[in-house]
Amino acid sequence: SLPKLTLTNLLATIDLEPGDTVYIDSGSYTGSVVVTVDDQGSAGNYVTFQGSTNDWSKGTVLVSPAGTVIEINTAQYIKLADIKTVGGSYGIAFVGGDNCIVERAAVIGAGSGLYGSAAASNILIQYSIICSNNYGIFFPSSPRDWRVENSILYSNKLAAVWDGGTKCSVSNSIIIGPTAFITSVPQSGDYNILWTTNIGVGYDSLASMQKATGNWKWSTVANPQLANPAALDFHPKSIVERYNPETGFWETDTVHSAAIDFGNPVYSAVNEPEPNGGRRNTGLHGNTWQASKGLTNLWLLALSYNDGGSLSAPIDSVYWTGNLTNGETVRIDLSGDGGSTWEVAGTGLLASAGTWLWSNTNLLSSRRARWRIMYEADTNVFDTCNTNFVFKTGGFRYYVNDASTNRDV
């Protein structure tokens, strides 16, 4: 009955102990907040800062025109939930401190959305929006064991992730913006959708990053077809049904997002409404009651080479996904002319395997190649990669000639 006016006032006058929860009502709160070891939790007993569960645009908003909005300084077992930060040099900064959780947060318009020092380890970021910052996630000092799951990194101006020591895992998430990575790529995680103009770190395509690092083989480049990112509505569009938070109703779309039923198949999807394909959606609403509904008919999705790259046979592989899991077989075709004509590359492949080492070296090399995956029992079920790539079974021949053809061979 006697709430504190600000979070800073509460921290200055109350000694928080493991298991305590601070409820922060809807509204806008200006200034920097620092949580220290004096107010930390313990294993299994977090100190939780719980914001309003109303829509983010009307919820708990912490604003800082300069400095850090929320700094976790050496404190352990801190949980931040349903809090939106706006502005600041850092949105949420972990300066030391371990074993913390950020969930259902929105970190917007900072110099760096999430910052981690070298001493900050075992941090879980889930179901969160990291949007319109200069850097979405900034790890210049090689923090350890950061995990980003079922989140959105959207329109971060300079890069989605600056990972100085490749100690960050990104899974079941969507990255949209000009550049995905700076300095290095996350060393683990997968089942992500990228929609960027530049992978970064010197890679010209997702395929080149995958081959160089061995990571993110089940990720892809595709337009995630989100409802209204400008209004922070990141529900994937669905031709079955999608939840509209503005109206509170379910509605249908004319396009179907690749993010639906795209998440790691070992993760639970039990909280998603039917039909859900038994598989979690990638992105903000995976395994929640607001997850967009999936297809019930058979489908396939080509994952590899959707933004170009180079495939060398017989040493490289292609990957696909879909809902063919009951022993169905697929074939792989190759086009050397950008999709106009096709040749069979491999047949009798188990659809549920999701990958094939490209062993066929009988097809001609091409700089305008495309590949497709097709259900052998019904050739109407197929998917083709989105752009041309380089297919190589040997070296190309290139020619240089002057303007004259006199005595040319």
Tab-separated table of N, CA and C in Angstrom, residues 230-329:
chain	number	residue	atom	x	y	z
A	230	ALA	N	7.710	-2.271	-36.932
A	230	ALA	CA	7.785	-0.864	-36.534
A	230	ALA	C	6.981	-0.589	-35.274
A	231	ALA	N	5.943	-1.370	-35.049
A	231	ALA	CA	5.118	-1.225	-33.849
A	231	ALA	C	5.466	-2.286	-32.809
A	232	LEU	N	6.632	-2.937	-32.970
A	232	LEU	CA	7.100	-3.998	-32.075
A	232	LEU	C	6.162	-5.200	-32.062
A	233	ASP	N	5.465	-5.417	-33.157
A	233	ASP	CA	4.646	-6.616	-33.299
A	233	ASP	C	5.431	-7.605	-34.158
A	234	PHE	N	6.058	-8.575	-33.491
A	234	PHE	CA	6.934	-9.512	-34.169
A	234	PHE	C	6.301	-10.892	-34.318
A	235	HIS	N	4.984	-10.962	-34.359
A	235	HIS	CA	4.312	-12.227	-34.635
A	235	HIS	C	4.547	-12.621	-36.093
A	236	PRO	N	5.011	-13.836	-36.352
A	236	PRO	CA	5.180	-14.267	-37.750
A	236	PRO	C	3.828	-14.393	-38.451
A	237	LYS	N	3.766	-13.933	-39.689
A	237	LYS	CA	2.533	-14.050	-40.455
A	237	LYS	C	2.245	-15.521	-40.770
A	238	SER	N	0.958	-15.859	-40.793
A	238	SER	CA	0.553	-17.244	-40.986
A	238	SER	C	-0.691	-17.301	-41.855
A	239	ILE	N	-0.700	-18.218	-42.818
A	239	ILE	CA	-1.903	-18.423	-43.618
A	239	ILE	C	-2.926	-19.257	-42.852
A	240	VAL	N	-2.520	-19.797	-41.702
A	240	VAL	CA	-3.454	-20.540	-40.853
A	240	VAL	C	-4.111	-19.576	-39.870
A	241	GLU	N	-3.324	-19.059	-38.907
A	241	GLU	CA	-3.813	-18.012	-38.004
A	241	GLU	C	-2.645	-17.376	-37.265
A	242	ARG	N	-2.751	-16.073	-37.050
A	242	ARG	CA	-1.769	-15.303	-36.286
A	242	ARG	C	-2.501	-14.429	-35.278
A	243	TYR	N	-1.942	-14.342	-34.073
A	243	TYR	CA	-2.548	-13.491	-33.043
A	243	TYR	C	-2.211	-12.030	-33.297
A	244	ASN	N	-3.223	-11.165	-33.214
A	244	ASN	CA	-3.046	-9.724	-33.364
A	244	ASN	C	-3.200	-9.076	-31.992
A	245	PRO	N	-2.109	-8.581	-31.389
A	245	PRO	CA	-2.209	-8.024	-30.035
A	245	PRO	C	-3.004	-6.730	-29.973
A	246	GLU	N	-3.157	-6.041	-31.099
A	246	GLU	CA	-3.923	-4.796	-31.093
A	246	GLU	C	-5.419	-5.062	-30.965
A	247	THR	N	-5.895	-6.117	-31.612
A	247	THR	CA	-7.329	-6.420	-31.584
A	247	THR	C	-7.682	-7.504	-30.577
A	248	GLY	N	-6.668	-8.328	-30.223
A	248	GLY	CA	-6.950	-9.451	-29.346
A	248	GLY	C	-7.565	-10.639	-30.058
A	249	PHE	N	-7.589	-10.598	-31.399
A	249	PHE	CA	-8.178	-11.679	-32.187
A	249	PHE	C	-7.108	-12.368	-33.023
A	250	TRP	N	-7.473	-13.587	-33.480
A	250	TRP	CA	-6.624	-14.311	-34.412
A	250	TRP	C	-7.071	-13.995	-35.831
A	251	GLU	N	-6.099	-13.845	-36.747
A	251	GLU	CA	-6.419	-13.520	-38.130
A	251	GLU	C	-5.484	-14.274	-39.060
A	252	THR	N	-5.819	-14.289	-40.350
A	252	THR	CA	-5.005	-15.009	-41.325
A	252	THR	C	-4.283	-14.030	-42.240
A	253	ASP	N	-3.167	-14.492	-42.814
A	253	ASP	CA	-2.360	-13.695	-43.726
A	253	ASP	C	-2.297	-14.377	-45.083
A	254	THR	N	-1.787	-13.655	-46.059
A	254	THR	CA	-1.622	-14.215	-47.401
A	254	THR	C	-0.242	-14.827	-47.599
A	255	VAL	N	0.660	-14.623	-46.635
A	255	VAL	CA	1.991	-15.229	-46.683
A	255	VAL	C	2.216	-16.003	-45.396
A	256	HIS	N	3.168	-16.949	-45.450
A	256	HIS	CA	3.432	-17.818	-44.309
A	256	HIS	C	4.908	-17.729	-43.950
A	257	SER	N	5.202	-17.365	-42.721
A	257	SER	CA	6.574	-17.111	-42.291
A	257	SER	C	7.380	-18.399	-42.162
A	258	ALA	N	8.650	-18.315	-42.580
A	258	ALA	CA	9.574	-19.439	-42.388
A	258	ALA	C	9.884	-19.672	-40.916
A	259	ALA	N	9.602	-18.689	-40.048
A	259	ALA	CA	9.898	-18.826	-38.625
A	259	ALA	C	8.964	-19.803	-37.922
A	260	ILE	N	7.829	-20.122	-38.545
A	260	ILE	CA	6.858	-21.032	-37.933
A	260	ILE	C	7.363	-22.474	-38.056
A	261	ASP	N	7.389	-23.179	-36.926
A	261	ASP	CA	7.876	-24.564	-36.871
A	261	ASP	C	9.330	-24.666	-37.330
A	262	PHE	N	10.124	-23.653	-37.013
A	262	PHE	CA	11.524	-23.627	-37.460
A	262	PHE	C	12.509	-23.872	-36.314
A	263	GLY	N	12.061	-23.800	-35.062
A	263	GLY	CA	12.963	-23.870	-33.922
A	263	GLY	C	13.583	-25.243	-33.745
A	264	ASN	N	14.524	-25.315	-32.831
A	264	ASN	CA	15.218	-26.564	-32.532
A	264	ASN	C	14.196	-27.645	-32.172
A	265	PRO	N	14.167	-28.774	-32.887
A	265	PRO	CA	13.138	-29.787	-32.628
A	265	PRO	C	13.235	-30.453	-31.270
A	266	VAL	N	14.364	-30.304	-30.571
A	266	VAL	CA	14.449	-30.904	-29.236
A	266	VAL	C	13.839	-29.994	-28.171
A	267	TYR	N	13.520	-28.739	-28.524
A	267	TYR	CA	12.883	-27.820	-27.596
A	267	TYR	C	11.380	-28.062	-27.579
A	268	SER	N	10.767	-27.851	-26.439
A	268	SER	CA	9.338	-28.088	-26.294
A	268	SER	C	8.519	-27.035	-27.037
A	269	ALA	N	7.393	-27.490	-27.593
A	269	ALA	CA	6.404	-26.584	-28.189
A	269	ALA	C	5.041	-26.792	-27.544
A	270	VAL	N	5.031	-27.317	-26.330
A	270	VAL	CA	3.789	-27.745	-25.686
A	270	VAL	C	2.836	-26.582	-25.438
A	271	ASN	N	3.360	-25.364	-25.308
A	271	ASN	CA	2.507	-24.218	-25.015
A	271	ASN	C	1.951	-23.535	-26.258
A	272	GLU	N	2.343	-23.993	-27.437
A	272	GLU	CA	1.850	-23.373	-28.665
A	272	GLU	C	0.468	-23.919	-29.022
A	273	PRO	N	-0.418	-23.063	-29.545
A	273	PRO	CA	-1.751	-23.529	-29.920
A	273	PRO	C	-1.688	-24.458	-31.135
A	274	GLU	N	-2.660	-25.329	-31.232
A	274	GLU	CA	-2.752	-26.214	-32.398
A	274	GLU	C	-3.359	-25.451	-33.583
A	275	PRO	N	-2.903	-25.812	-34.807
A	275	PRO	CA	-1.842	-26.769	-35.129
A	275	PRO	C	-0.459	-26.145	-34.975
A	276	ASN	N	0.453	-26.887	-34.376
A	276	ASN	CA	1.788	-26.348	-34.144
A	276	ASN	C	2.901	-27.231	-34.694
A	277	GLY	N	2.558	-28.300	-35.374
A	277	GLY	CA	3.575	-29.143	-35.985
A	277	GLY	C	4.454	-29.866	-34.996
A	278	GLY	N	4.149	-29.741	-33.686
A	278	GLY	CA	4.977	-30.374	-32.677
A	278	GLY	C	6.367	-29.774	-32.581
A	279	ARG	N	6.520	-28.562	-33.112
A	279	ARG	CA	7.854	-27.960	-33.149
A	279	ARG	C	7.747	-26.470	-32.836
A	280	ARG	N	8.658	-25.984	-32.038
A	280	ARG	CA	8.641	-24.596	-31.586
A	280	ARG	C	8.888	-23.627	-32.737
A	281	ASN	N	8.186	-22.481	-32.688
A	281	ASN	CA	8.489	-21.400	-33.625
A	281	ASN	C	9.790	-20.717	-33.232
A	282	THR	N	10.515	-20.253	-34.220
A	282	THR	CA	11.662	-19.393	-33.956
A	282	THR	C	11.160	-17.959	-33.746
A	283	GLY	N	11.813	-17.233	-32.863
A	283	GLY	CA	11.422	-15.855	-32.620
A	283	GLY	C	10.761	-15.663	-31.277
A	284	LEU	N	10.142	-14.513	-31.132
A	284	LEU	CA	9.707	-14.005	-29.837
A	284	LEU	C	8.627	-14.838	-29.170
A	285	HIS	N	7.777	-15.510	-29.936
A	285	HIS	CA	6.603	-16.158	-29.350
A	285	HIS	C	6.662	-17.673	-29.432
A	286	GLY	N	7.853	-18.227	-29.686
A	286	GLY	CA	7.982	-19.669	-29.715
A	286	GLY	C	7.641	-20.287	-28.366
A	287	ASN	N	6.864	-21.362	-28.398
A	287	ASN	CA	6.405	-22.068	-27.195
A	287	ASN	C	5.629	-21.166	-26.245
A	288	THR	N	4.831	-20.255	-26.794
A	288	THR	CA	3.904	-19.451	-25.999
A	288	THR	C	2.510	-19.566	-26.620
A	289	TRP	N	1.513	-19.112	-25.895
A	289	TRP	CA	0.140	-19.207	-26.392
A	289	TRP	C	-0.106	-18.280	-27.579
A	290	GLN	N	0.804	-17.321	-27.815
A	290	GLN	CA	0.663	-16.414	-28.946
A	290	GLN	C	1.426	-16.883	-30.192
A	291	ALA	N	1.964	-18.073	-30.169
A	291	ALA	CA	2.715	-18.569	-31.330
A	291	ALA	C	1.807	-18.680	-32.551
A	292	SER	N	2.276	-18.184	-33.676
A	292	SER	CA	1.514	-18.307	-34.923
A	292	SER	C	1.351	-19.781	-35.287
A	293	LYS	N	0.215	-20.107	-35.878
A	293	LYS	CA	-0.131	-21.503	-36.123
A	293	LYS	C	0.508	-22.028	-37.404
A	294	GLY	N	0.852	-23.331	-37.374
A	294	GLY	CA	1.615	-23.933	-38.456
A	294	GLY	C	0.757	-24.655	-39.472
A	295	LEU	N	1.412	-25.079	-40.549
A	295	LEU	CA	0.750	-25.789	-41.635
A	295	LEU	C	0.466	-27.239	-41.230
A	296	THR	N	-0.626	-27.779	-41.750
A	296	THR	CA	-0.953	-29.178	-41.512
A	296	THR	C	-0.622	-30.050	-42.725
A	297	ASN	N	-0.477	-29.432	-43.897
A	297	ASN	CA	-0.083	-30.190	-45.085
A	297	ASN	C	1.434	-30.352	-45.117
A	298	LEU	N	1.899	-31.265	-45.962
A	298	LEU	CA	3.333	-31.511	-46.070
A	298	LEU	C	4.034	-30.308	-46.687
A	299	TRP	N	5.243	-29.988	-46.173
A	299	TRP	CA	5.996	-28.867	-46.713
A	299	TRP	C	7.483	-29.109	-46.538
A	300	LEU	N	8.266	-28.431	-47.363
A	300	LEU	CA	9.724	-28.482	-47.310
A	300	LEU	C	10.270	-27.064	-47.415
A	301	LEU	N	11.445	-26.843	-46.837
A	301	LEU	CA	12.101	-25.535	-46.898
A	301	LEU	C	13.597	-25.739	-47.116
A	302	ALA	N	14.111	-25.220	-48.215
A	302	ALA	CA	15.550	-25.272	-48.486
A	302	ALA	C	16.261	-24.243	-47.614
A	303	LEU	N	17.235	-24.668	-46.836
A	303	LEU	CA	17.922	-23.775	-45.903
A	303	LEU	C	19.216	-23.199	-46.468
A	304	SER	N	19.935	-23.973	-47.259
A	304	SER	CA	21.298	-23.600	-47.649
A	304	SER	C	21.307	-22.727	-48.899
A	305	TYR	N	22.292	-21.802	-48.944
A	305	TYR	CA	22.595	-20.983	-50.128
A	305	TYR	C	21.457	-20.040	-50.507
A	306	ASN	N	20.675	-19.625	-49.540
A	306	ASN	CA	19.604	-18.669	-49.827
A	306	ASN	C	20.117	-17.253	-50.038
A	307	ASP	N	21.360	-16.979	-49.707
A	307	ASP	CA	21.958	-15.672	-49.996
A	307	ASP	C	23.237	-15.826	-50.812
A	308	GLY	N	23.304	-16.895	-51.586
A	308	GLY	CA	24.472	-17.106	-52.434
A	308	GLY	C	25.542	-17.921	-51.740
A	309	GLY	N	26.773	-17.754	-52.200
A	309	GLY	CA	27.885	-18.537	-51.684
A	309	GLY	C	28.386	-19.505	-52.734
A	310	SER	N	29.199	-20.444	-52.313
A	310	SER	CA	29.832	-21.386	-53.236
A	310	SER	C	29.738	-22.798	-52.678
A	311	LEU	N	29.218	-23.723	-53.489
A	311	LEU	CA	29.100	-25.132	-53.117
A	311	LEU	C	30.076	-25.929	-53.970
A	312	SER	N	30.973	-26.641	-53.330
A	312	SER	CA	31.939	-27.470	-54.035
A	312	SER	C	31.596	-28.939	-53.815
A	313	ALA	N	31.373	-29.667	-54.903
A	313	ALA	CA	31.128	-31.104	-54.827
A	313	ALA	C	32.450	-31.836	-55.029
A	314	PRO	N	32.716	-32.889	-54.245
A	314	PRO	CA	31.824	-33.589	-53.319
A	314	PRO	C	32.120	-33.295	-51.841
A	315	ILE	N	32.449	-32.086	-51.476
A	315	ILE	CA	32.874	-31.847	-50.089
A	315	ILE	C	31.871	-31.037	-49.267
A	316	ASP	N	30.913	-30.378	-49.920
A	316	ASP	CA	29.957	-29.538	-49.201
A	316	ASP	C	28.598	-30.218	-49.098
A	317	SER	N	27.786	-29.735	-48.149
A	317	SER	CA	26.467	-30.305	-47.895
A	317	SER	C	25.383	-29.252	-48.070
A	318	VAL	N	24.169	-29.714	-48.278
A	318	VAL	CA	22.999	-28.846	-48.261
A	318	VAL	C	22.078	-29.318	-47.137
A	319	TYR	N	21.267	-28.371	-46.629
A	319	TYR	CA	20.364	-28.652	-45.513
A	319	TYR	C	18.955	-28.198	-45.876
A	320	TRP	N	17.987	-28.883	-45.304
A	320	TRP	CA	16.592	-28.501	-45.486
A	320	TRP	C	15.818	-28.838	-44.218
A	321	THR	N	14.590	-28.353	-44.134
A	321	THR	CA	13.703	-28.723	-43.038
A	321	THR	C	12.301	-28.901	-43.602
A	322	GLY	N	11.375	-29.339	-42.769
A	322	GLY	CA	10.006	-29.568	-43.203
A	322	GLY	C	9.277	-30.434	-42.205
A	323	ASN	N	8.095	-30.877	-42.566
A	323	ASN	CA	7.328	-31.732	-41.657
A	323	ASN	C	7.172	-33.144	-42.213
A	324	LEU	N	8.132	-33.582	-43.029
A	324	LEU	CA	8.176	-34.953	-43.513
A	324	LEU	C	9.046	-35.761	-42.560
A	325	THR	N	8.431	-36.512	-41.678
A	325	THR	CA	9.173	-37.193	-40.611
A	325	THR	C	8.863	-38.682	-40.528
A	326	ASN	N	8.063	-39.221	-41.453
A	326	ASN	CA	7.600	-40.604	-41.329
A	326	ASN	C	8.183	-41.518	-42.397
A	327	GLY	N	9.447	-41.350	-42.691
A	327	GLY	CA	10.115	-42.224	-43.649
A	327	GLY	C	9.987	-41.803	-45.085
A	328	GLU	N	9.408	-40.622	-45.364
A	328	GLU	CA	9.294	-40.154	-46.737
A	328	GLU	C	10.678	-39.901	-47.330
A	329	THR	N	10.766	-39.986	-48.646
A	329	THR	CA	12.035	-39.717	-49.321
A	329	THR	C	11.913	-38.485	-50.213
